[in-house]
Short mmCIF file of C-alpha atoms in Angstrom, two decimals:
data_model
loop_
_atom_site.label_atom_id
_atom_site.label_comp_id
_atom_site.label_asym_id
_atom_site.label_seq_id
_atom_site.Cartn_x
_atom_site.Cartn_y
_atom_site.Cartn_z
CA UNK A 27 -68.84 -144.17 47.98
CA UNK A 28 -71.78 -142.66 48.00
CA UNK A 29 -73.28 -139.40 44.66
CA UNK A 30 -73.89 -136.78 46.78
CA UNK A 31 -76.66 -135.01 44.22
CA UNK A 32 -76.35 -131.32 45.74
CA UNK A 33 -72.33 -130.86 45.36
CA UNK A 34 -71.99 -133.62 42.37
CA UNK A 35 -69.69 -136.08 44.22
CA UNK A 36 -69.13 -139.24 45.84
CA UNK A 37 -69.18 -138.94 49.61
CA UNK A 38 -67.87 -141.74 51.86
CA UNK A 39 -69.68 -142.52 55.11
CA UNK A 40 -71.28 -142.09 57.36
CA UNK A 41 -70.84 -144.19 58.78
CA UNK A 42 -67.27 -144.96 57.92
CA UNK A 43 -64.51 -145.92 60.94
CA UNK A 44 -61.92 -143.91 60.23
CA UNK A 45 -58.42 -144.84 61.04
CA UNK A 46 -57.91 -142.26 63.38
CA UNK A 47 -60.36 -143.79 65.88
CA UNK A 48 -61.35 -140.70 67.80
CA UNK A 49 -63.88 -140.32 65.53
CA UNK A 50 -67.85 -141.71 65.50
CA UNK A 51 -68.21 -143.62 62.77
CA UNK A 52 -72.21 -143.18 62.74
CA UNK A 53 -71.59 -139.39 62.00
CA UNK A 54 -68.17 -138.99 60.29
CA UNK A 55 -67.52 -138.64 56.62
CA UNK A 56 -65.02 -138.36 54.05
CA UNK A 57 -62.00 -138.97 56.34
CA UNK A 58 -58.40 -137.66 54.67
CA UNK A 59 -56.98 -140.96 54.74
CA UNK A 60 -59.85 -143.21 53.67
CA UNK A 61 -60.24 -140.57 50.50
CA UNK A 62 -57.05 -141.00 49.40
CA UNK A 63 -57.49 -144.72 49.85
CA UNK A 64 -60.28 -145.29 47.95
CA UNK A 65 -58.85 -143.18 44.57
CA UNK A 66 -55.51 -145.09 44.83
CA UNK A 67 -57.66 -148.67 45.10
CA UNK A 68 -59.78 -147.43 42.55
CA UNK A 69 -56.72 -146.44 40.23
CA UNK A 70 -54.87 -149.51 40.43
CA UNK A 71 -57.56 -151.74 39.67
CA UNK A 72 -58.29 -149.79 36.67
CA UNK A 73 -54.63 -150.42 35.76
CA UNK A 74 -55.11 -154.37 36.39
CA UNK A 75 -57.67 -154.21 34.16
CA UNK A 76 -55.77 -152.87 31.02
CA UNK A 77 -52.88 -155.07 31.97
CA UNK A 78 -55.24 -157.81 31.67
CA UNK A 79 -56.00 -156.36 28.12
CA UNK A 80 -59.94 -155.69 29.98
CA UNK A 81 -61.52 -152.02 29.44
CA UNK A 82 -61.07 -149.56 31.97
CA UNK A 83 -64.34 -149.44 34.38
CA UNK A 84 -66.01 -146.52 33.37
CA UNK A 85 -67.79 -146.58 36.97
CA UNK A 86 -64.53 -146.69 38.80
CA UNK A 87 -63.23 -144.23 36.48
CA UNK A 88 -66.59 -142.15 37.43
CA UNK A 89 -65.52 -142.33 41.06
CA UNK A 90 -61.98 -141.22 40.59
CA UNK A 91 -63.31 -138.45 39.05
CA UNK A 92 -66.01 -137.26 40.80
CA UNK A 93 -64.54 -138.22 44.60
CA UNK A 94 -64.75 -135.58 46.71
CA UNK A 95 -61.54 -133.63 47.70
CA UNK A 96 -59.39 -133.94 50.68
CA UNK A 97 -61.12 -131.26 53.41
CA UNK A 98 -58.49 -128.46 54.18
CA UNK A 99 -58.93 -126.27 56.56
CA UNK A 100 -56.56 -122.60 57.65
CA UNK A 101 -54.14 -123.89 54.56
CA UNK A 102 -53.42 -128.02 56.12
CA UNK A 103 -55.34 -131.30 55.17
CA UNK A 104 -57.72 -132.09 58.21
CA UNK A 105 -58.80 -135.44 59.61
CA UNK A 106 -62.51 -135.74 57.73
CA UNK A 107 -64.71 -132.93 56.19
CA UNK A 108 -66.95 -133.81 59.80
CA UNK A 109 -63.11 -132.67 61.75
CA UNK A 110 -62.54 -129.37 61.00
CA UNK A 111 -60.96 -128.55 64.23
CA UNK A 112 -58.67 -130.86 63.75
CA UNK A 113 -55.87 -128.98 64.83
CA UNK A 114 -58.49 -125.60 65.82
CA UNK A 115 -59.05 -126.85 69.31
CA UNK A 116 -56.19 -129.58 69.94
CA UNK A 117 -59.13 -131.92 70.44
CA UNK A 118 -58.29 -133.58 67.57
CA UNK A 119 -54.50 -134.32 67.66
CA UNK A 120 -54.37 -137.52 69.63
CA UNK A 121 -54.35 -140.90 67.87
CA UNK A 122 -52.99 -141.46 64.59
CA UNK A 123 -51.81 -138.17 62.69
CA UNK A 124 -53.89 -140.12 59.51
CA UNK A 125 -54.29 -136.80 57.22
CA UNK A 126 -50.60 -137.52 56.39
CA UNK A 127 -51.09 -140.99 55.34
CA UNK A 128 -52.10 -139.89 51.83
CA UNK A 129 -48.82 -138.81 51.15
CA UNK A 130 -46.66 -141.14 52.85
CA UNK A 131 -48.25 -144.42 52.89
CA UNK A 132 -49.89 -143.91 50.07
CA UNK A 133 -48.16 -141.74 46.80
CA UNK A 134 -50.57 -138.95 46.98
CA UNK A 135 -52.94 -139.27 44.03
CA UNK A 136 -55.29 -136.53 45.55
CA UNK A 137 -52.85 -133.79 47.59
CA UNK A 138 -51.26 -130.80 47.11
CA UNK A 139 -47.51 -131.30 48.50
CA UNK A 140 -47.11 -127.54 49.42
CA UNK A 141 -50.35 -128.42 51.72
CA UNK A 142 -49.28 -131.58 52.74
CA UNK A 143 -46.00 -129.68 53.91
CA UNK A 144 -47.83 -127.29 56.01
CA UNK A 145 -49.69 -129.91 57.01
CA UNK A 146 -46.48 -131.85 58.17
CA UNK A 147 -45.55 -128.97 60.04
CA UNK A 148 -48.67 -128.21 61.67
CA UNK A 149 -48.64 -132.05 63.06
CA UNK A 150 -45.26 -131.82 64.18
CA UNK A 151 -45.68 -128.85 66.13
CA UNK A 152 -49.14 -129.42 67.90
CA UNK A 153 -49.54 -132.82 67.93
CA UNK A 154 -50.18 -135.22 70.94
CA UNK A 155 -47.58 -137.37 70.68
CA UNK A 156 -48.01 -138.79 73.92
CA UNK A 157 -51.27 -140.48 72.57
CA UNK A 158 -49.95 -142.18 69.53
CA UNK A 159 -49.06 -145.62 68.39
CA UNK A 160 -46.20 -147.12 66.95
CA UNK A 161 -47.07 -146.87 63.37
CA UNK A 162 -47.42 -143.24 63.68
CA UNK A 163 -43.88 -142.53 64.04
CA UNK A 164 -43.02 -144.28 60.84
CA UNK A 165 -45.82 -142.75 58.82
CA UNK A 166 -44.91 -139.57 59.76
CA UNK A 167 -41.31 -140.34 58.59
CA UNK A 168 -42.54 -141.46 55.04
CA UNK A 169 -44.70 -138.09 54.49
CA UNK A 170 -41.72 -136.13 55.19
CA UNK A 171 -39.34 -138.95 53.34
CA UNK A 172 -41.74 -137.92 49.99
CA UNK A 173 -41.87 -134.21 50.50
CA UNK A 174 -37.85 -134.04 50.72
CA UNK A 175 -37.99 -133.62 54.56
CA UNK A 176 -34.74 -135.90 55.21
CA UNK A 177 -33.93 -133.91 58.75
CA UNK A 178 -37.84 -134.95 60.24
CA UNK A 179 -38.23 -138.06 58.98
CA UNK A 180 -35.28 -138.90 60.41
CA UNK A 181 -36.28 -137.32 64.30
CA UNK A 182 -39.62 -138.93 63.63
CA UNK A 183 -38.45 -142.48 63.58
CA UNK A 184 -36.21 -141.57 66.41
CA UNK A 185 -38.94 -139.73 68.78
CA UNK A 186 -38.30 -140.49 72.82
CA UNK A 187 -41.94 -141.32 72.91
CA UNK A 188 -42.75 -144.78 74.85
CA UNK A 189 -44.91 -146.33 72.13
CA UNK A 190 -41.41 -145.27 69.23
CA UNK A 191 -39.34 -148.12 71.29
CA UNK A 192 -37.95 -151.28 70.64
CA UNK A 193 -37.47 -154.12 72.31
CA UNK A 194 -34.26 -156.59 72.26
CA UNK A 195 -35.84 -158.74 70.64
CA UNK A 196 -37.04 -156.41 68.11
CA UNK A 197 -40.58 -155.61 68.59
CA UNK A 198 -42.54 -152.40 68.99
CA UNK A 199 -43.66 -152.23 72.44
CA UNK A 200 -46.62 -150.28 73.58
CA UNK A 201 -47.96 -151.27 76.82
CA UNK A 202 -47.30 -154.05 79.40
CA UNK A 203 -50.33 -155.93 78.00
CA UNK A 204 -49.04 -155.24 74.40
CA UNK A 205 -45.66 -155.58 73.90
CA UNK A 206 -46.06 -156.83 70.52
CA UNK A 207 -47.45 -154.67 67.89
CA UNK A 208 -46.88 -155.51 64.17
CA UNK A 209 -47.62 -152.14 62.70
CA UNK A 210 -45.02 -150.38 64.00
CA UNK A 211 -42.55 -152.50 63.24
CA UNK A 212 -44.29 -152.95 59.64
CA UNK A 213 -44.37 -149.25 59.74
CA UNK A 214 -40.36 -149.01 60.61
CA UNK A 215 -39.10 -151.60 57.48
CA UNK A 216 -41.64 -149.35 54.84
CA UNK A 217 -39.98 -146.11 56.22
CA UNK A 218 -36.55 -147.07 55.91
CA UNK A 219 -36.70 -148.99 52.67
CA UNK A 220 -38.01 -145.34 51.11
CA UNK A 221 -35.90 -143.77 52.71
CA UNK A 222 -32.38 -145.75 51.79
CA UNK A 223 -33.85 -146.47 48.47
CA UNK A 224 -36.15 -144.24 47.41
CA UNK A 225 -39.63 -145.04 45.79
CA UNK A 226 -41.79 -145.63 42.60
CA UNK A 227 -45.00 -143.52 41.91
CA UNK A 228 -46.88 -146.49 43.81
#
């Protein structure tokens, strides 16, 4: 995280690889995903630290607070501030569907649910899934698990979509040269643990 002196905030990147891997990581910054990321990390280490009876890090805390915000753009969370046609010109909705990751994977220290919802929506209807990967299915699930979309996370996790199947011996296939691919079925257990038994604030 880098203090951006002209808006008052931490940038991060570039360069920064963002998940969804479309992107150049020598020119993108402050992805949706990695944001989120880095308050959550920051937050829980700050809790460690008072659980270990240690002050809180007033740098950390500095970060946290001072982070810039997830980039929105038309009313729904985009992939990074450097993405805003994200969704504009259809360019950018291959890959992973990561701008839903901070409320799904992660608890959503940073969004806004009614944009996250939109957002949601706005993936579901325009997005590529023909160029996804396994854990996308799941992730989307979890998003709409945590919004109190039962009906779509349940048609996410079962989406006719080659990379969404299963093997007999249980593994998420992708490809013929990668016919075993951890995330997804990773991805699969998180999503139906929420969604059979709910879910702390973490």
């Amino acid at each position: 995280a880098e203090w951006d002196e002209e808006h008052s905030r931490y940038v991060l990147g570039p360069p920064v690889a963002p998940a969804q891997e479309i992107y150049d990581h020598a020119v993108t910054f402050n992805p949706s995903f990695e944001l989120s990321y880095w308050a959550f990390g920051l937050s829980v280490a700050n809790m460690w630290r008072e659980r270990l009876g240690l002050p809180r890090d007033e740098n950390w805390d500095h970060i946290l607070q001072h982070l810039s915000r997830l980039p929105v753009v038309d009313g729904v969370y985009t992939a990074a501030e450097t993405a805003p046609d994200t969704f504009r010109d259809k360019t950018g909705v291959v890959d992973h569907p990561t701008m839903l990751a901070p409320l799904g994977m992660l608890p959503g220290l940073m969004v806004d649910h009614e944009t996250m919802r939109l957002t949601l929506h706005e993936v579901w209807k325009n997005w590529n899934w023909d160029h996804t990967w396994g854990w996308d299915y799941p992730m989307t699930a979890m998003t709409a698990a945590r919004l109190g979309e039962g009906r779509l996370a349940v048609e996410a996790l079962l989406m006719e979509r080659g990379k969404n199947s299963y093997l007999p011996n249980g593994h998420n296939y992708q490809r013929p040269d990668l016919s075993v691919y951890l995330p997804g079925n990773g991805g699969l257990l998180t999503a139906v643990a929420m969604m059979a038994s709910g879910w702390e604030d973490g």
